[in-house]
Amino acid sequence: MLSHEFMRNALLAGGFIALACGVCGWFVVLRGQVFAGDALSHVAFPGALAAAAAGVDQRVGLFAATIAVGGGIGLLGRGMLLARGAAGVGTAADDTAIGIVFTFILGLGLLFLTLFSAGSAGGAGIQAAHTLFGSIFGLGAGEARLAALIGLAIVLVVLLIGRPLLFATLAPDVAAARGVPTRLLGVGFLALVGMVAAEATQAVGALLLLGLLAAPAAAAHRITGRPFAGVALAGALAVVAMAAGLTLAYAVPWLPPSTAVIAIAIAIYAASGLRS
């Protein structure tokens, strides 16, 4: 299996992408922002198609769209919370902001798909499918190394802000009173989740990346209540899901790698219910 370059590239890129998904996902689940992760997964599709329609690298559109919308959701949700002048309604404000952005994004996705299809000579369907469902077996060596570096950078940033982010999540009022920049952390974290979404789209696609972001993290929450042990476990479970899924897809040629990876991730989550 490892004698094939495409498999080595997939495991290298997929391993670090999965690690970033697991580490970020633990905080996403803790903060109750899984819906935001779902919205950002759909942002990846119109972002990639907009870049393709403009004739630039799809990754430019992926990262620009998901990071911008992630930060925008954080700002909009916080702004609605301040406008209401109430504490304890952050989740409702965030959900409202996400719902507004989500419907707008779906409309943009249809628009860019139409524009891209009209200006394409016939590869629109294939590129759209790669964006929706991933194409990790098609990554070159340079692309795999870049994906691994970005994934590692995301993990390091999350670990750097982990303690204040945990404090701001569990006791936001106390954290703010002690000078923790809770608003900046919230907006920055969602922008970081957007970057994870852009990276994970290469591995499992825009439609399925929420499973890799949420399932291993939710399993880790079931297994342990210790914060940083949970973060490490979430990352490890995501890497296991990625490696096992890619191996399964290699062994079963008709099985898409994204489907295999998400199936393993969901199986891990289901098994964690027995442990808890």
mmCIF file of N, CA and C in Angstrom, residues 72-177:
data_model
loop_
_atom_site.group_PDB
_atom_site.id
_atom_site.type_symbol
_atom_site.label_atom_id
_atom_site.label_comp_id
_atom_site.label_asym_id
_atom_site.label_seq_id
_atom_site.Cartn_x
_atom_site.Cartn_y
_atom_site.Cartn_z
ATOM 1 N N GLY A 72 -16.848 36.338 10.279
ATOM 2 C CA GLY A 72 -18.080 37.122 10.156
ATOM 3 C C GLY A 72 -19.195 36.592 11.032
ATOM 4 N N ILE A 73 -19.323 35.263 11.105
ATOM 5 C CA ILE A 73 -20.339 34.668 11.976
ATOM 6 C C ILE A 73 -20.065 35.043 13.429
ATOM 7 N N GLY A 74 -18.779 34.999 13.812
ATOM 8 C CA GLY A 74 -18.433 35.384 15.174
ATOM 9 C C GLY A 74 -18.775 36.833 15.473
ATOM 10 N N LEU A 75 -18.467 37.727 14.548
ATOM 11 C CA LEU A 75 -18.773 39.146 14.741
ATOM 12 C C LEU A 75 -20.267 39.409 14.742
ATOM 13 N N LEU A 76 -20.983 38.787 13.801
ATOM 14 C CA LEU A 76 -22.419 39.018 13.697
ATOM 15 C C LEU A 76 -23.155 38.468 14.905
ATOM 16 N N GLY A 77 -22.751 37.269 15.334
ATOM 17 C CA GLY A 77 -23.390 36.687 16.511
ATOM 18 C C GLY A 77 -23.162 37.534 17.745
ATOM 19 N N ARG A 78 -21.945 38.031 17.909
ATOM 20 C CA ARG A 78 -21.627 38.880 19.061
ATOM 21 C C ARG A 78 -22.381 40.203 18.982
ATOM 22 N N GLY A 79 -22.482 40.753 17.781
ATOM 23 C CA GLY A 79 -23.199 42.013 17.617
ATOM 24 C C GLY A 79 -24.666 41.880 17.977
ATOM 25 N N MET A 80 -25.286 40.771 17.599
ATOM 26 C CA MET A 80 -26.694 40.557 17.936
ATOM 27 C C MET A 80 -26.861 40.383 19.435
ATOM 28 N N LEU A 81 -25.879 39.716 20.060
ATOM 29 C CA LEU A 81 -25.934 39.536 21.505
ATOM 30 C C LEU A 81 -25.883 40.883 22.220
ATOM 31 N N LEU A 82 -24.987 41.770 21.777
ATOM 32 C CA LEU A 82 -24.881 43.085 22.406
ATOM 33 C C LEU A 82 -26.138 43.907 22.169
ATOM 34 N N ALA A 83 -26.710 43.783 20.964
ATOM 35 C CA ALA A 83 -27.914 44.540 20.654
ATOM 36 C C ALA A 83 -29.072 44.129 21.549
ATOM 37 N N ARG A 84 -29.119 42.850 21.895
ATOM 38 C CA ARG A 84 -30.204 42.376 22.754
ATOM 39 C C ARG A 84 -29.956 42.730 24.212
ATOM 40 N N GLY A 85 -28.677 43.008 24.516
ATOM 41 C CA GLY A 85 -28.351 43.456 25.863
ATOM 42 C C GLY A 85 -28.608 42.437 26.932
ATOM 43 N N ALA A 86 -28.459 41.151 26.584
ATOM 44 C CA ALA A 86 -28.741 40.103 27.556
ATOM 45 C C ALA A 86 -27.581 39.134 27.623
ATOM 46 N N ALA A 87 -27.379 38.604 28.809
ATOM 47 C CA ALA A 87 -26.373 37.561 28.981
ATOM 48 C C ALA A 87 -27.062 36.214 28.878
ATOM 49 N N GLY A 88 -26.286 35.210 28.436
ATOM 50 C CA GLY A 88 -26.840 33.873 28.372
ATOM 51 C C GLY A 88 -27.626 33.587 27.126
ATOM 52 N N VAL A 89 -27.636 34.486 26.153
ATOM 53 C CA VAL A 89 -28.367 34.212 24.912
ATOM 54 C C VAL A 89 -27.398 34.121 23.742
ATOM 55 N N GLY A 90 -26.131 33.867 24.051
ATOM 56 C CA GLY A 90 -25.122 33.807 23.002
ATOM 57 C C GLY A 90 -25.405 32.734 21.982
ATOM 58 N N THR A 91 -25.859 31.566 22.431
ATOM 59 C CA THR A 91 -26.132 30.477 21.501
ATOM 60 C C THR A 91 -27.243 30.843 20.548
ATOM 61 N N ALA A 92 -28.313 31.458 21.071
ATOM 62 C CA ALA A 92 -29.426 31.858 20.213
ATOM 63 C C ALA A 92 -28.990 32.901 19.198
ATOM 64 N N ALA A 93 -28.183 33.862 19.655
ATOM 65 C CA ALA A 93 -27.703 34.897 18.740
ATOM 66 C C ALA A 93 -26.821 34.295 17.662
ATOM 67 N N ASP A 94 -25.926 33.387 18.061
ATOM 68 C CA ASP A 94 -25.055 32.736 17.091
ATOM 69 C C ASP A 94 -25.865 31.923 16.089
ATOM 70 N N ASP A 95 -26.854 31.169 16.572
ATOM 71 C CA ASP A 95 -27.670 30.352 15.670
ATOM 72 C C ASP A 95 -28.426 31.213 14.672
ATOM 73 N N THR A 96 -28.925 32.359 15.120
ATOM 74 C CA THR A 96 -29.623 33.263 14.204
ATOM 75 C C THR A 96 -28.674 33.786 13.138
ATOM 76 N N ALA A 97 -27.486 34.208 13.567
ATOM 77 C CA ALA A 97 -26.490 34.708 12.611
ATOM 78 C C ALA A 97 -26.103 33.629 11.613
ATOM 79 N N ILE A 98 -25.896 32.410 12.112
ATOM 80 C CA ILE A 98 -25.507 31.305 11.236
ATOM 81 C C ILE A 98 -26.614 30.993 10.244
ATOM 82 N N GLY A 99 -27.864 30.998 10.723
ATOM 83 C CA GLY A 99 -28.984 30.723 9.823
ATOM 84 C C GLY A 99 -29.078 31.739 8.696
ATOM 85 N N ILE A 100 -28.853 33.008 9.025
ATOM 86 C CA ILE A 100 -28.892 34.060 8.000
ATOM 87 C C ILE A 100 -27.781 33.848 6.978
ATOM 88 N N VAL A 101 -26.571 33.622 7.482
ATOM 89 C CA VAL A 101 -25.426 33.423 6.587
ATOM 90 C C VAL A 101 -25.596 32.152 5.766
ATOM 91 N N PHE A 102 -26.118 31.105 6.398
ATOM 92 C CA PHE A 102 -26.253 29.801 5.758
ATOM 93 C C PHE A 102 -27.123 29.875 4.506
ATOM 94 N N THR A 103 -28.280 30.516 4.622
ATOM 95 C CA THR A 103 -29.175 30.601 3.465
ATOM 96 C C THR A 103 -28.565 31.451 2.350
ATOM 97 N N PHE A 104 -27.864 32.511 2.722
ATOM 98 C CA PHE A 104 -27.201 33.344 1.716
ATOM 99 C C PHE A 104 -26.133 32.548 0.967
ATOM 100 N N ILE A 105 -25.405 31.719 1.708
ATOM 101 C CA ILE A 105 -24.333 30.924 1.107
ATOM 102 C C ILE A 105 -24.889 29.903 0.124
ATOM 103 N N LEU A 106 -25.997 29.271 0.465
ATOM 104 C CA LEU A 106 -26.595 28.297 -0.446
ATOM 105 C C LEU A 106 -26.968 28.955 -1.770
ATOM 106 N N GLY A 107 -27.484 30.177 -1.689
ATOM 107 C CA GLY A 107 -27.807 30.903 -2.916
ATOM 108 C C GLY A 107 -26.564 31.225 -3.726
ATOM 109 N N LEU A 108 -25.491 31.618 -3.040
ATOM 110 C CA LEU A 108 -24.237 31.894 -3.744
ATOM 111 C C LEU A 108 -23.684 30.639 -4.406
ATOM 112 N N GLY A 109 -23.830 29.500 -3.725
ATOM 113 C CA GLY A 109 -23.348 28.252 -4.296
ATOM 114 C C GLY A 109 -24.010 27.947 -5.621
ATOM 115 N N LEU A 110 -25.322 28.138 -5.686
ATOM 116 C CA LEU A 110 -26.049 27.912 -6.937
ATOM 117 C C LEU A 110 -25.604 28.899 -8.010
ATOM 118 N N LEU A 111 -25.413 30.166 -7.618
ATOM 119 C CA LEU A 111 -24.978 31.187 -8.576
ATOM 120 C C LEU A 111 -23.615 30.842 -9.171
ATOM 121 N N PHE A 112 -22.650 30.518 -8.309
ATOM 122 C CA PHE A 112 -21.297 30.240 -8.802
ATOM 123 C C PHE A 112 -21.235 28.940 -9.588
ATOM 124 N N LEU A 113 -22.060 27.962 -9.220
ATOM 125 C CA LEU A 113 -22.102 26.725 -9.999
ATOM 126 C C LEU A 113 -22.612 27.008 -11.403
ATOM 127 N N THR A 114 -23.622 27.875 -11.496
ATOM 128 C CA THR A 114 -24.161 28.246 -12.809
ATOM 129 C C THR A 114 -23.116 28.988 -13.637
ATOM 130 N N LEU A 115 -22.437 29.963 -13.009
ATOM 131 C CA LEU A 115 -21.415 30.730 -13.725
ATOM 132 C C LEU A 115 -20.251 29.842 -14.157
ATOM 133 N N PHE A 116 -19.824 28.971 -13.267
ATOM 134 C CA PHE A 116 -18.695 28.097 -13.577
ATOM 135 C C PHE A 116 -19.058 27.103 -14.673
ATOM 136 N N SER A 117 -20.270 26.557 -14.607
ATOM 137 C CA SER A 117 -20.705 25.598 -15.619
ATOM 138 C C SER A 117 -20.820 26.263 -16.983
ATOM 139 N N ALA A 118 -21.303 27.510 -16.991
ATOM 140 C CA ALA A 118 -21.469 28.217 -18.262
ATOM 141 C C ALA A 118 -20.129 28.541 -18.906
ATOM 142 N N GLY A 119 -19.113 28.782 -18.084
ATOM 143 C CA GLY A 119 -17.821 29.163 -18.640
ATOM 144 C C GLY A 119 -16.834 28.023 -18.747
ATOM 145 N N SER A 120 -17.271 26.791 -18.434
ATOM 146 C CA SER A 120 -16.372 25.646 -18.459
ATOM 147 C C SER A 120 -16.595 24.822 -19.704
ATOM 148 N N ALA A 121 -15.531 24.182 -20.143
ATOM 149 C CA ALA A 121 -15.618 23.369 -21.355
ATOM 150 C C ALA A 121 -16.130 21.970 -21.078
ATOM 151 N N GLY A 122 -16.392 21.614 -19.846
ATOM 152 C CA GLY A 122 -16.913 20.284 -19.565
ATOM 153 C C GLY A 122 -16.407 19.680 -18.276
ATOM 154 N N GLY A 123 -15.484 20.337 -17.600
ATOM 155 C CA GLY A 123 -14.949 19.785 -16.367
ATOM 156 C C GLY A 123 -15.633 20.310 -15.126
ATOM 157 N N ALA A 124 -16.705 21.067 -15.298
ATOM 158 C CA ALA A 124 -17.363 21.680 -14.144
ATOM 159 C C ALA A 124 -17.899 20.636 -13.189
ATOM 160 N N GLY A 125 -18.535 19.599 -13.751
ATOM 161 C CA GLY A 125 -19.130 18.574 -12.902
ATOM 162 C C GLY A 125 -18.087 17.841 -12.082
ATOM 163 N N ILE A 126 -16.944 17.537 -12.692
ATOM 164 C CA ILE A 126 -15.887 16.818 -11.989
ATOM 165 C C ILE A 126 -15.307 17.678 -10.872
ATOM 166 N N GLN A 127 -15.018 18.949 -11.159
ATOM 167 C CA GLN A 127 -14.442 19.823 -10.138
ATOM 168 C C GLN A 127 -15.433 20.076 -9.012
ATOM 169 N N ALA A 128 -16.706 20.224 -9.355
ATOM 170 C CA ALA A 128 -17.718 20.411 -8.316
ATOM 171 C C ALA A 128 -17.813 19.175 -7.434
ATOM 172 N N ALA A 129 -17.746 17.987 -8.044
ATOM 173 C CA ALA A 129 -17.803 16.745 -7.272
ATOM 174 C C ALA A 129 -16.599 16.621 -6.344
ATOM 175 N N HIS A 130 -15.415 17.016 -6.822
ATOM 176 C CA HIS A 130 -14.224 16.975 -5.978
ATOM 177 C C HIS A 130 -14.379 17.905 -4.778
ATOM 178 N N THR A 131 -14.980 19.066 -4.998
ATOM 179 C CA THR A 131 -15.192 19.999 -3.892
ATOM 180 C C THR A 131 -16.199 19.445 -2.898
ATOM 181 N N LEU A 132 -17.251 18.829 -3.394
ATOM 182 C CA LEU A 132 -18.310 18.324 -2.527
ATOM 183 C C LEU A 132 -17.888 17.082 -1.755
ATOM 184 N N PHE A 133 -17.121 16.202 -2.389
ATOM 185 C CA PHE A 133 -16.840 14.901 -1.788
ATOM 186 C C PHE A 133 -15.356 14.629 -1.546
ATOM 187 N N GLY A 134 -14.483 15.567 -1.894
ATOM 188 C CA GLY A 134 -13.063 15.393 -1.635
ATOM 189 C C GLY A 134 -12.349 14.638 -2.742
ATOM 190 N N SER A 135 -11.035 14.831 -2.799
ATOM 191 C CA SER A 135 -10.214 14.144 -3.805
ATOM 192 C C SER A 135 -8.820 13.907 -3.244
ATOM 193 N N ILE A 136 -8.753 13.321 -2.062
ATOM 194 C CA ILE A 136 -7.477 13.209 -1.358
ATOM 195 C C ILE A 136 -6.499 12.286 -2.070
ATOM 196 N N PHE A 137 -6.999 11.297 -2.813
ATOM 197 C CA PHE A 137 -6.102 10.411 -3.544
ATOM 198 C C PHE A 137 -5.477 11.102 -4.756
ATOM 199 N N GLY A 138 -5.947 12.294 -5.078
ATOM 200 C CA GLY A 138 -5.404 13.018 -6.223
ATOM 201 C C GLY A 138 -4.387 14.085 -5.856
ATOM 202 N N LEU A 139 -4.023 14.177 -4.571
ATOM 203 C CA LEU A 139 -3.068 15.202 -4.141
ATOM 204 C C LEU A 139 -1.652 14.847 -4.579
ATOM 205 N N GLY A 140 -0.926 15.847 -5.074
ATOM 206 C CA GLY A 140 0.480 15.662 -5.392
ATOM 207 C C GLY A 140 1.336 15.784 -4.148
ATOM 208 N N ALA A 141 2.629 15.495 -4.289
ATOM 209 C CA ALA A 141 3.530 15.535 -3.134
ATOM 210 C C ALA A 141 3.612 16.939 -2.534
ATOM 211 N N GLY A 142 3.704 17.958 -3.378
ATOM 212 C CA GLY A 142 3.763 19.329 -2.879
ATOM 213 C C GLY A 142 2.483 19.739 -2.182
ATOM 214 N N GLU A 143 1.346 19.360 -2.744
ATOM 215 C CA GLU A 143 0.055 19.681 -2.127
ATOM 216 C C GLU A 143 -0.091 18.982 -0.782
ATOM 217 N N ALA A 144 0.384 17.744 -0.701
ATOM 218 C CA ALA A 144 0.289 16.997 0.553
ATOM 219 C C ALA A 144 1.144 17.638 1.638
ATOM 220 N N ARG A 145 2.354 18.039 1.273
ATOM 221 C CA ARG A 145 3.230 18.694 2.261
ATOM 222 C C ARG A 145 2.642 20.020 2.727
ATOM 223 N N LEU A 146 2.064 20.780 1.799
ATOM 224 C CA LEU A 146 1.446 22.055 2.169
ATOM 225 C C LEU A 146 0.264 21.830 3.104
ATOM 226 N N ALA A 147 -0.563 20.833 2.792
ATOM 227 C CA ALA A 147 -1.709 20.520 3.650
ATOM 228 C C ALA A 147 -1.245 20.106 5.041
ATOM 229 N N ALA A 148 -0.167 19.329 5.104
ATOM 230 C CA ALA A 148 0.361 18.894 6.396
ATOM 231 C C ALA A 148 0.876 20.086 7.207
ATOM 232 N N LEU A 149 1.571 21.003 6.561
ATOM 233 C CA LEU A 149 2.096 22.183 7.255
ATOM 234 C C LEU A 149 0.971 23.069 7.775
ATOM 235 N N ILE A 150 -0.065 23.265 6.952
ATOM 236 C CA ILE A 150 -1.197 24.084 7.390
ATOM 237 C C ILE A 150 -1.918 23.414 8.553
ATOM 238 N N GLY A 151 -2.116 22.100 8.456
ATOM 239 C CA GLY A 151 -2.757 21.376 9.546
ATOM 240 C C GLY A 151 -1.970 21.485 10.838
ATOM 241 N N LEU A 152 -0.650 21.343 10.748
ATOM 242 C CA LEU A 152 0.197 21.465 11.935
ATOM 243 C C LEU A 152 0.132 22.875 12.513
ATOM 244 N N ALA A 153 0.139 23.885 11.657
ATOM 245 C CA ALA A 153 0.057 25.272 12.122
ATOM 246 C C ALA A 153 -1.256 25.525 12.858
ATOM 247 N N ILE A 154 -2.354 24.983 12.333
ATOM 248 C CA ILE A 154 -3.653 25.147 12.991
ATOM 249 C C ILE A 154 -3.631 24.528 14.382
ATOM 250 N N VAL A 155 -3.080 23.331 14.491
ATOM 251 C CA VAL A 155 -3.006 22.649 15.786
ATOM 252 C C VAL A 155 -2.187 23.470 16.776
ATOM 253 N N LEU A 156 -1.062 23.999 16.339
ATOM 254 C CA LEU A 156 -0.208 24.791 17.227
ATOM 255 C C LEU A 156 -0.920 26.056 17.709
ATOM 256 N N VAL A 157 -1.676 26.699 16.818
ATOM 257 C CA VAL A 157 -2.410 27.908 17.216
ATOM 258 C C VAL A 157 -3.487 27.563 18.239
ATOM 259 N N VAL A 158 -4.211 26.471 18.007
ATOM 260 C CA VAL A 158 -5.253 26.065 18.955
ATOM 261 C C VAL A 158 -4.641 25.750 20.318
ATOM 262 N N LEU A 159 -3.522 25.052 20.336
ATOM 263 C CA LEU A 159 -2.862 24.752 21.605
ATOM 264 C C LEU A 159 -2.382 26.028 22.293
ATOM 265 N N LEU A 160 -1.966 27.008 21.509
ATOM 266 C CA LEU A 160 -1.488 28.275 22.066
ATOM 267 C C LEU A 160 -2.613 29.040 22.756
ATOM 268 N N ILE A 161 -3.796 29.028 22.155
ATOM 269 C CA ILE A 161 -4.923 29.776 22.730
ATOM 270 C C ILE A 161 -5.837 28.878 23.556
ATOM 271 N N GLY A 162 -5.450 27.627 23.748
ATOM 272 C CA GLY A 162 -6.334 26.654 24.380
ATOM 273 C C GLY A 162 -6.813 27.045 25.769
ATOM 274 N N ARG A 163 -5.896 27.452 26.634
ATOM 275 C CA ARG A 163 -6.282 27.773 28.017
ATOM 276 C C ARG A 163 -7.224 28.980 28.094
ATOM 277 N N PRO A 164 -6.862 30.125 27.501
ATOM 278 C CA PRO A 164 -7.820 31.243 27.559
ATOM 279 C C PRO A 164 -9.130 30.942 26.840
ATOM 280 N N LEU A 165 -9.085 30.158 25.759
ATOM 281 C CA LEU A 165 -10.319 29.804 25.054
ATOM 282 C C LEU A 165 -11.203 28.927 25.926
ATOM 283 N N LEU A 166 -10.602 28.002 26.647
ATOM 284 C CA LEU A 166 -11.362 27.154 27.566
ATOM 285 C C LEU A 166 -11.983 27.995 28.674
ATOM 286 N N PHE A 167 -11.219 28.924 29.233
ATOM 287 C CA PHE A 167 -11.712 29.821 30.280
ATOM 288 C C PHE A 167 -12.871 30.660 29.750
ATOM 289 N N ALA A 168 -12.700 31.221 28.553
ATOM 290 C CA ALA A 168 -13.740 32.064 27.960
ATOM 291 C C ALA A 168 -14.989 31.271 27.614
ATOM 292 N N THR A 169 -14.840 29.977 27.383
ATOM 293 C CA THR A 169 -15.985 29.133 27.048
ATOM 294 C C THR A 169 -16.773 28.745 28.288
ATOM 295 N N LEU A 170 -16.065 28.348 29.338
ATOM 296 C CA LEU A 170 -16.728 27.843 30.538
ATOM 297 C C LEU A 170 -17.219 28.955 31.461
ATOM 298 N N ALA A 171 -16.510 30.074 31.496
ATOM 299 C CA ALA A 171 -16.900 31.188 32.376
ATOM 300 C C ALA A 171 -16.643 32.508 31.662
ATOM 301 N N PRO A 172 -17.453 32.836 30.653
ATOM 302 C CA PRO A 172 -17.172 34.022 29.837
ATOM 303 C C PRO A 172 -17.189 35.330 30.611
ATOM 304 N N ASP A 173 -18.118 35.473 31.544
ATOM 305 C CA ASP A 173 -18.196 36.723 32.301
ATOM 306 C C ASP A 173 -16.972 36.907 33.199
ATOM 307 N N VAL A 174 -16.584 35.834 33.869
ATOM 308 C CA VAL A 174 -15.409 35.897 34.742
ATOM 309 C C VAL A 174 -14.149 36.145 33.918
ATOM 310 N N ALA A 175 -14.063 35.458 32.773
ATOM 311 C CA ALA A 175 -12.896 35.630 31.903
ATOM 312 C C ALA A 175 -12.785 37.069 31.413
ATOM 313 N N ALA A 176 -13.919 37.648 31.013
ATOM 314 C CA ALA A 176 -13.909 39.032 30.540
ATOM 315 C C ALA A 176 -13.512 39.984 31.661
ATOM 316 N N ALA A 177 -13.995 39.718 32.869
ATOM 317 C CA ALA A 177 -13.663 40.573 34.007
ATOM 318 C C ALA A 177 -12.176 40.515 34.341
#
